């Protein structure tokens, strides 16, 4: 396929999708580095293998999976011209994103209540990695929520239609990436002791 062919709108859409995928790949590389460092560090003598993940992390996993489904419903509704329904599903997704972040901070509080800290004398290498990986993911979820707010704003302005919903597609793609990334991370931290 010749990427120089097509209308200006088609070329613009391809360029935006390509930029999103470049960003996603660079984020994957960053998280691959952190999880690789986690694995390498797990062979250290001071590695604490008895630490369990907070229950809030597991609940937040369910929440972010449901939020991906609600974003899919929003995209489907907008694609079918049901703008009111699309807006409602976007608002549900935003609410679930807020709940996800709340649950993440609840998980951090659970770790602190058990005496584990990101740094300091009661910290461990493993807990520091758990805090780092989860917190960096939270930052990216906040970025996803900002993009979701932009999508909501454009939706309320009537920018999207059956024929033109690229912004919703890009936002949904990033949100689904964050969802899959968290599922991978929580499974990784659960199984790699």
Short mmCIF file of C-alpha atoms in Angstrom, two decimals:
data_model
loop_
_atom_site.label_atom_id
_atom_site.label_comp_id
_atom_site.label_asym_id
_atom_site.label_seq_id
_atom_site.Cartn_x
_atom_site.Cartn_y
_atom_site.Cartn_z
CA UNK A 1 0.00 0.00 0.00
CA UNK A 2 1.33 3.40 -0.99
CA UNK A 3 1.02 5.66 2.06
CA UNK A 4 1.20 8.77 -0.13
CA UNK A 5 -2.08 7.84 -1.83
CA UNK A 6 -5.53 8.91 -0.68
CA UNK A 7 -7.27 12.07 0.36
CA UNK A 8 -5.75 14.54 2.78
CA UNK A 9 -8.15 13.26 5.45
CA UNK A 10 -7.03 9.65 4.91
CA UNK A 11 -3.35 10.61 5.01
CA UNK A 12 -3.93 12.65 8.17
CA UNK A 13 -5.71 9.70 9.82
CA UNK A 14 -2.86 7.32 8.89
CA UNK A 15 -0.27 9.75 10.26
CA UNK A 16 -2.15 10.12 13.57
CA UNK A 17 -2.56 6.37 13.95
CA UNK A 18 1.13 5.83 13.18
CA UNK A 19 2.18 8.42 15.77
CA UNK A 20 -0.03 6.76 18.38
CA UNK A 21 1.56 3.38 17.65
CA UNK A 22 5.06 4.87 17.87
CA UNK A 23 4.11 6.22 21.30
CA UNK A 24 2.64 2.89 22.40
CA UNK A 25 5.75 1.01 21.27
CA UNK A 26 8.02 3.41 23.17
CA UNK A 27 5.90 2.94 26.31
CA UNK A 28 6.12 -0.82 25.88
CA UNK A 29 9.89 -0.54 25.69
CA UNK A 30 9.98 1.43 28.94
CA UNK A 31 7.81 -1.08 30.79
CA UNK A 32 9.79 -3.96 29.27
CA UNK A 33 12.91 -2.38 30.76
CA UNK A 34 11.34 -2.07 34.21
CA UNK A 35 9.98 -5.59 34.20
CA UNK A 36 13.34 -6.91 32.98
CA UNK A 37 15.07 -5.07 35.81
CA UNK A 38 12.51 -6.58 38.20
CA UNK A 39 13.42 -10.08 36.98
CA UNK A 40 17.16 -9.44 37.20
CA UNK A 41 16.79 -7.93 40.68
CA UNK A 42 14.75 -10.91 41.92
CA UNK A 43 17.99 -12.91 42.13
CA UNK A 44 19.40 -10.53 44.75
CA UNK A 45 19.85 -11.82 48.29
CA UNK A 46 17.77 -8.96 49.74
CA UNK A 47 14.78 -9.66 47.44
CA UNK A 48 11.56 -10.11 49.44
CA UNK A 49 9.50 -12.86 47.85
CA UNK A 50 6.89 -12.98 50.63
CA UNK A 51 5.22 -9.67 49.71
CA UNK A 52 1.75 -10.05 48.21
CA UNK A 53 0.03 -7.54 45.99
CA UNK A 54 -2.72 -5.48 47.61
CA UNK A 55 -6.30 -6.59 46.93
CA UNK A 56 -6.99 -3.13 45.53
CA UNK A 57 -4.68 -3.90 42.62
CA UNK A 58 -6.82 -6.92 41.75
CA UNK A 59 -10.05 -4.91 42.02
CA UNK A 60 -8.55 -2.16 39.87
CA UNK A 61 -7.76 -4.78 37.23
CA UNK A 62 -11.45 -5.67 37.01
CA UNK A 63 -12.36 -1.97 36.85
CA UNK A 64 -9.97 -1.18 34.01
CA UNK A 65 -11.18 -4.19 32.00
CA UNK A 66 -14.77 -2.98 32.39
CA UNK A 67 -13.67 0.53 31.40
CA UNK A 68 -12.24 -0.87 28.16
CA UNK A 69 -15.59 -2.48 27.45
CA UNK A 70 -17.42 0.79 28.13
CA UNK A 71 -15.05 2.63 25.75
CA UNK A 72 -15.86 0.00 23.11
CA UNK A 73 -19.57 0.62 23.68
CA UNK A 74 -19.01 4.38 23.31
CA UNK A 75 -17.17 3.92 20.03
CA UNK A 76 -19.84 1.54 18.74
CA UNK A 77 -22.63 4.00 19.65
CA UNK A 78 -20.87 6.94 17.98
CA UNK A 79 -20.11 4.84 14.90
CA UNK A 80 -23.83 3.99 14.68
CA UNK A 81 -24.87 7.64 15.07
CA UNK A 82 -26.18 7.27 18.63
CA UNK A 83 -24.32 10.28 19.99
CA UNK A 84 -26.25 10.56 23.25
CA UNK A 85 -25.51 6.95 24.10
CA UNK A 86 -21.89 7.43 23.05
CA UNK A 87 -21.52 10.35 25.44
CA UNK A 88 -22.99 8.32 28.30
CA UNK A 89 -20.57 5.46 27.67
CA UNK A 90 -17.64 7.90 27.54
CA UNK A 91 -18.73 9.31 30.91
CA UNK A 92 -18.93 5.77 32.33
CA UNK A 93 -15.39 5.16 31.06
CA UNK A 94 -14.19 8.36 32.71
CA UNK A 95 -15.81 7.38 36.01
CA UNK A 96 -14.20 3.95 35.86
CA UNK A 97 -10.84 5.60 35.15
CA UNK A 98 -11.23 7.70 38.29
CA UNK A 99 -12.17 4.57 40.26
CA UNK A 100 -9.11 2.76 38.88
CA UNK A 101 -6.80 5.53 40.12
CA UNK A 102 -8.55 5.58 43.51
CA UNK A 103 -8.03 1.82 43.83
CA UNK A 104 -4.36 2.16 42.87
CA UNK A 105 -3.79 4.69 45.64
CA UNK A 106 -5.73 2.45 47.99
CA UNK A 107 -3.26 -0.30 47.07
CA UNK A 108 -0.34 2.01 47.81
CA UNK A 109 -1.94 2.78 51.19
CA UNK A 110 -2.29 -0.95 51.89
CA UNK A 111 1.40 -1.45 51.20
CA UNK A 112 2.32 1.44 53.50
CA UNK A 113 -0.03 0.11 56.22
CA UNK A 114 1.85 -3.20 56.05
CA UNK A 115 5.10 -1.30 56.64
CA UNK A 116 6.38 -1.25 53.04
CA UNK A 117 7.59 2.02 51.59
CA UNK A 118 8.91 3.13 48.22
CA UNK A 119 12.24 4.15 49.77
CA UNK A 120 13.82 4.18 53.18
CA UNK A 121 14.97 1.65 55.77
CA UNK A 122 11.72 -0.40 55.69
CA UNK A 123 11.68 -0.51 51.92
CA UNK A 124 12.76 -3.43 49.81
CA UNK A 125 13.86 -3.66 46.20
CA UNK A 126 10.72 -5.60 45.28
CA UNK A 127 8.34 -3.09 46.88
CA UNK A 128 10.19 -0.22 45.24
CA UNK A 129 9.64 -1.89 41.86
CA UNK A 130 5.95 -2.49 42.64
CA UNK A 131 5.50 1.17 43.57
CA UNK A 132 7.46 2.35 40.52
CA UNK A 133 5.71 0.16 37.97
CA UNK A 134 2.22 0.84 39.34
CA UNK A 135 2.80 4.59 39.74
CA UNK A 136 4.20 5.02 36.23
CA UNK A 137 1.15 3.18 34.93
CA UNK A 138 -1.13 5.52 36.94
CA UNK A 139 0.58 8.49 35.29
CA UNK A 140 -0.22 7.00 31.90
CA UNK A 141 -3.83 6.34 32.92
CA UNK A 142 -4.06 10.04 33.84
CA UNK A 143 -2.77 10.82 30.33
CA UNK A 144 -5.44 8.46 28.98
CA UNK A 145 -8.08 10.29 31.02
CA UNK A 146 -6.90 13.61 29.59
CA UNK A 147 -7.29 12.19 26.09
CA UNK A 148 -10.72 10.87 27.12
CA UNK A 149 -11.68 14.37 28.30
CA UNK A 150 -10.65 15.72 24.90
CA UNK A 151 -12.79 13.05 23.22
CA UNK A 152 -15.72 13.97 25.50
CA UNK A 153 -15.27 17.66 24.72
CA UNK A 154 -15.22 16.99 20.97
CA UNK A 155 -18.20 14.66 21.32
CA UNK A 156 -20.19 17.38 23.09
CA UNK A 157 -19.23 19.83 20.34
CA UNK A 158 -20.65 17.42 17.75
CA UNK A 159 -17.30 16.77 16.09
CA UNK A 160 -17.84 13.02 15.72
CA UNK A 161 -20.28 11.31 13.39
CA UNK A 162 -20.84 7.96 11.67
CA UNK A 163 -18.30 8.99 9.05
CA UNK A 164 -15.75 10.75 11.25
CA UNK A 165 -14.83 9.31 14.63
CA UNK A 166 -11.04 9.12 14.37
CA UNK A 167 -10.50 10.85 17.73
CA UNK A 168 -12.66 8.24 19.45
CA UNK A 169 -10.73 5.46 17.72
CA UNK A 170 -7.36 6.89 18.76
CA UNK A 171 -8.51 7.47 22.35
CA UNK A 172 -9.97 3.98 22.57
CA UNK A 173 -6.80 2.41 21.17
CA UNK A 174 -4.67 4.13 23.81
CA UNK A 175 -7.14 3.21 26.56
CA UNK A 176 -7.19 -0.46 25.50
CA UNK A 177 -3.39 -0.44 25.47
CA UNK A 178 -3.38 0.87 29.06
CA UNK A 179 -5.87 -1.84 30.00
CA UNK A 180 -3.82 -4.66 28.49
CA UNK A 181 -0.63 -3.21 29.94
CA UNK A 182 -2.07 -3.20 33.47
CA UNK A 183 -3.36 -6.78 33.10
CA UNK A 184 0.14 -7.82 32.00
CA UNK A 185 1.79 -5.88 34.85
CA UNK A 186 -0.45 -7.22 37.60
CA UNK A 187 -0.05 -10.80 36.32
CA UNK A 188 3.70 -10.25 36.03
CA UNK A 189 3.99 -8.93 39.60
CA UNK A 190 1.74 -11.71 40.90
CA UNK A 191 3.58 -14.60 39.27
CA UNK A 192 7.20 -13.38 39.28
CA UNK A 193 8.17 -13.80 42.90
#
